[in-house]
Short mmCIF file of C-alpha atoms in Angstrom, two decimals:
data_model
loop_
_atom_site.label_atom_id
_atom_site.label_comp_id
_atom_site.label_asym_id
_atom_site.label_seq_id
_atom_site.Cartn_x
_atom_site.Cartn_y
_atom_site.Cartn_z
CA UNK A 83 94.06 9.97 -75.27
CA UNK A 84 98.67 10.71 -76.42
CA UNK A 85 97.60 11.43 -79.95
CA UNK A 86 95.91 7.72 -80.86
CA UNK A 87 93.58 7.82 -84.07
CA UNK A 88 90.84 4.99 -84.51
CA UNK A 89 90.53 3.77 -88.17
CA UNK A 90 86.95 1.83 -88.24
CA UNK A 91 85.34 0.45 -91.13
CA UNK A 92 82.13 -1.38 -90.11
CA UNK A 93 80.42 -4.19 -92.67
CA UNK A 94 76.97 -5.46 -92.05
CA UNK A 95 76.70 -8.89 -91.91
CA UNK A 96 73.20 -10.54 -91.80
CA UNK A 97 73.23 -14.37 -90.50
CA UNK A 98 71.76 -16.88 -92.76
CA UNK A 99 69.04 -18.68 -91.85
CA UNK A 100 70.03 -22.06 -93.20
CA UNK A 101 72.75 -21.94 -90.52
CA UNK A 102 72.33 -24.59 -88.00
CA UNK A 103 73.75 -22.69 -84.99
CA UNK A 104 74.61 -19.86 -84.26
CA UNK A 105 77.77 -18.46 -85.65
CA UNK A 106 80.93 -18.08 -83.41
CA UNK A 107 82.72 -14.69 -83.38
CA UNK A 108 86.70 -14.31 -82.95
CA UNK A 109 88.40 -10.98 -82.40
CA UNK A 110 91.55 -11.22 -84.21
CA UNK A 111 94.66 -8.97 -82.77
CA UNK A 112 97.43 -8.23 -85.08
CA UNK A 113 99.27 -6.12 -82.16
CA UNK A 114 101.73 -3.46 -82.70
CA UNK A 115 102.55 -0.01 -80.87
CA UNK A 116 102.09 2.24 -83.86
CA UNK A 117 99.66 0.48 -85.77
CA UNK A 118 97.66 -2.48 -84.07
CA UNK A 119 95.31 -4.47 -86.39
CA UNK A 120 91.55 -5.69 -85.52
CA UNK A 121 89.30 -7.65 -86.99
CA UNK A 122 85.87 -9.20 -86.22
CA UNK A 123 84.88 -12.28 -88.06
CA UNK A 124 81.65 -14.45 -87.53
CA UNK A 125 81.74 -18.28 -88.64
CA UNK A 126 79.73 -21.63 -88.84
CA UNK A 127 80.91 -24.87 -89.62
CA UNK A 128 81.09 -25.76 -92.98
CA UNK A 129 80.26 -22.42 -94.51
CA UNK A 130 82.15 -19.26 -95.29
CA UNK A 131 83.26 -16.72 -92.77
CA UNK A 132 81.42 -13.35 -92.48
CA UNK A 133 83.40 -9.85 -92.39
CA UNK A 134 81.40 -8.12 -88.72
CA UNK A 135 84.39 -5.19 -88.85
CA UNK A 136 88.14 -4.28 -89.45
CA UNK A 137 90.08 -1.40 -88.05
CA UNK A 138 93.61 -0.14 -87.21
CA UNK A 139 94.43 1.35 -83.70
CA UNK A 140 97.29 4.25 -84.58
CA UNK A 141 99.42 5.56 -81.59
CA UNK A 142 102.37 8.22 -82.48
CA UNK A 143 105.50 6.80 -81.86
CA UNK A 144 106.66 9.97 -79.73
CA UNK A 145 104.02 9.59 -77.29
CA UNK A 146 105.24 8.40 -73.76
CA UNK A 147 104.79 4.10 -73.98
CA UNK A 148 102.31 4.19 -70.89
CA UNK A 149 99.87 6.79 -72.73
CA UNK A 150 100.46 4.18 -76.51
CA UNK A 151 99.40 0.95 -74.27
CA UNK A 152 96.74 2.44 -72.35
CA UNK A 153 95.38 3.55 -75.90
CA UNK A 154 95.63 0.30 -77.22
CA UNK A 155 94.01 -1.21 -74.14
CA UNK A 156 90.67 1.71 -74.38
CA UNK A 157 89.98 0.83 -77.90
CA UNK A 158 90.23 -2.97 -77.28
CA UNK A 159 87.80 -2.67 -74.57
CA UNK A 160 85.68 -0.70 -76.43
CA UNK A 161 85.65 -2.82 -79.25
CA UNK A 162 85.05 -6.05 -76.92
CA UNK A 163 81.91 -4.17 -75.54
CA UNK A 164 80.50 -3.37 -79.23
CA UNK A 165 81.14 -7.09 -80.99
CA UNK A 166 81.18 -8.58 -77.97
CA UNK A 167 83.57 -11.87 -79.40
CA UNK A 168 83.57 -15.24 -78.23
CA UNK A 169 86.91 -15.57 -78.70
CA UNK A 170 90.29 -13.73 -79.24
CA UNK A 171 92.83 -14.71 -81.35
CA UNK A 172 96.09 -12.95 -80.71
CA UNK A 173 99.32 -13.31 -82.96
CA UNK A 174 102.08 -14.95 -81.12
CA UNK A 175 105.45 -12.95 -80.55
CA UNK A 176 108.35 -14.90 -82.23
CA UNK A 177 111.84 -13.87 -82.61
CA UNK A 178 112.61 -10.46 -85.14
CA UNK A 179 115.99 -9.15 -85.88
CA UNK A 180 114.63 -5.15 -84.33
CA UNK A 181 114.42 -6.04 -80.92
CA UNK A 182 112.78 -2.89 -80.39
CA UNK A 183 110.04 -3.89 -82.51
CA UNK A 184 109.47 -7.31 -80.66
CA UNK A 185 109.02 -5.14 -77.70
CA UNK A 186 106.50 -3.42 -78.31
CA UNK A 187 104.49 -5.96 -80.50
CA UNK A 188 105.07 -7.93 -77.58
CA UNK A 189 103.73 -5.28 -75.11
CA UNK A 190 100.74 -4.74 -77.33
CA UNK A 191 99.62 -8.49 -77.29
CA UNK A 192 99.85 -8.50 -73.49
CA UNK A 193 97.41 -5.45 -73.07
CA UNK A 194 94.79 -7.20 -75.74
CA UNK A 195 95.29 -10.93 -73.81
CA UNK A 196 94.52 -8.64 -70.26
CA UNK A 197 91.43 -7.02 -71.98
CA UNK A 198 90.01 -10.52 -72.66
CA UNK A 199 91.27 -12.34 -69.89
CA UNK A 200 89.67 -9.74 -67.53
CA UNK A 201 85.93 -10.51 -69.43
CA UNK A 202 86.65 -14.52 -69.03
CA UNK A 203 87.48 -14.82 -72.63
CA UNK A 204 89.30 -17.46 -74.25
CA UNK A 205 92.71 -16.50 -75.88
CA UNK A 206 94.48 -18.21 -78.70
CA UNK A 207 97.56 -17.55 -80.06
CA UNK A 208 98.75 -18.20 -83.20
CA UNK A 209 102.00 -17.78 -85.09
CA UNK A 210 102.37 -16.12 -88.49
CA UNK A 211 103.39 -19.39 -90.36
CA UNK A 212 99.81 -20.76 -89.08
CA UNK A 213 97.75 -17.93 -89.99
CA UNK A 214 99.09 -18.31 -93.42
CA UNK A 215 98.93 -21.70 -94.36
CA UNK A 216 95.45 -21.50 -92.50
CA UNK A 217 94.39 -19.14 -95.48
CA UNK A 218 96.54 -19.34 -98.28
CA UNK A 219 97.92 -23.28 -97.55
CA UNK A 220 100.79 -22.04 -97.81
CA UNK A 221 102.93 -21.12 -94.07
CA UNK A 222 105.42 -18.87 -96.02
CA UNK A 223 102.86 -16.74 -98.24
CA UNK A 224 103.55 -13.54 -98.24
CA UNK A 225 101.21 -10.80 -97.21
CA UNK A 226 100.09 -9.68 -100.47
CA UNK A 227 98.71 -13.24 -100.67
CA UNK A 228 97.29 -13.32 -97.43
CA UNK A 229 95.69 -9.92 -97.91
CA UNK A 230 93.84 -11.49 -101.49
CA UNK A 231 92.57 -14.87 -100.00
CA UNK A 232 91.15 -12.59 -96.64
CA UNK A 233 89.48 -10.55 -99.43
CA UNK A 234 88.51 -13.94 -101.75
CA UNK A 235 87.39 -15.38 -98.38
CA UNK A 236 85.26 -12.41 -96.27
CA UNK A 237 84.53 -11.31 -100.08
CA UNK A 238 85.48 -7.98 -99.56
CA UNK A 239 84.90 -4.78 -102.41
CA UNK A 240 88.23 -2.98 -101.16
CA UNK A 241 91.41 -4.03 -100.17
CA UNK A 242 91.94 -4.19 -96.00
CA UNK A 243 94.11 -1.34 -95.31
CA UNK A 244 96.89 -1.26 -93.64
CA UNK A 245 98.37 -4.60 -93.81
CA UNK A 246 97.81 -4.83 -90.20
CA UNK A 247 94.21 -4.66 -90.85
CA UNK A 248 94.20 -7.81 -93.03
CA UNK A 249 96.55 -9.47 -90.81
CA UNK A 250 93.77 -9.15 -87.83
CA UNK A 251 91.34 -10.75 -90.49
CA UNK A 252 93.58 -13.22 -91.25
CA UNK A 253 94.03 -14.25 -87.53
CA UNK A 254 90.24 -14.62 -86.82
CA UNK A 255 90.08 -16.57 -89.87
CA UNK A 256 92.91 -19.24 -88.81
CA UNK A 257 91.41 -19.12 -85.62
CA UNK A 258 87.58 -19.68 -86.60
CA UNK A 259 88.48 -22.65 -88.30
CA UNK A 260 91.13 -24.36 -86.71
CA UNK A 261 88.96 -24.03 -83.64
CA UNK A 262 85.97 -25.56 -84.99
CA UNK A 263 88.19 -28.91 -86.67
CA UNK A 264 89.97 -29.44 -83.02
CA UNK A 265 86.24 -29.21 -81.34
CA UNK A 266 85.10 -31.50 -84.12
CA UNK A 267 87.53 -33.80 -83.52
CA UNK A 268 87.66 -34.00 -79.74
CA UNK A 269 83.79 -34.34 -80.45
CA UNK A 270 84.32 -37.82 -82.67
CA UNK A 271 87.41 -38.81 -80.34
CA UNK A 272 84.28 -38.87 -77.40
CA UNK A 273 81.58 -40.49 -79.85
CA UNK A 274 84.55 -43.23 -81.04
CA UNK A 275 83.52 -42.60 -84.14
CA UNK A 276 86.31 -41.80 -87.41
CA UNK A 277 85.70 -39.33 -89.42
CA UNK A 278 87.09 -38.61 -92.79
CA UNK A 279 89.80 -36.17 -93.25
CA UNK A 280 87.89 -34.42 -95.70
CA UNK A 281 84.85 -34.07 -93.36
CA UNK A 282 87.18 -32.27 -90.90
CA UNK A 283 87.78 -30.07 -93.53
CA UNK A 284 84.60 -28.95 -95.27
CA UNK A 285 83.27 -28.74 -91.55
CA UNK A 286 85.79 -26.08 -90.64
CA UNK A 287 84.87 -24.27 -93.68
CA UNK A 288 88.09 -25.07 -95.30
CA UNK A 289 88.80 -24.59 -99.25
CA UNK A 290 92.19 -24.92 -101.40
CA UNK A 291 92.04 -22.63 -103.89
CA UNK A 292 89.46 -21.53 -106.57
CA UNK A 293 86.32 -18.81 -105.65
CA UNK A 294 84.72 -19.29 -102.45
#
């Protein structure tokens, strides 16, 4: 289809027997027409996230836009079927200088959202600064810092390439942690009890520097 190529790396992931509940699974999508990053991460409150799969959908720039978007949709659908995520996290499109790049990113992101909605899956949108802050603690971190932290948190022996793959994993980690913290705050609010901020961070599996 339209010269699209798919680069996928699969990683085995065993659920720990000590996990209090089955892990939540998030599919992170870094949208783009030429390269669309995909990353699947499992996690439970208070424990490091686990890598399930990471890959990149590639389409040829010279192909018709309809064929490229269709190729992206078909591959995202395949990932949804194979990995069965609980949630899909997509990077929120923001203003850039290159209008053409913004349009392509928005179109690919819309395809991802539609694929998730078709299956009744919740979709979360996170800005790049939110993702950087969640993964590195710095909302202005560069791509090298994000990739390094993704490798450390997921205990990856090799660097995910291209950068779109690392960004997709970072999106998944960001949502896993932010969503867990949000759910716990809501539960605390419903119970009428106060929970220390440090407890929320620990429950969400957030670490500030150092080896994990």
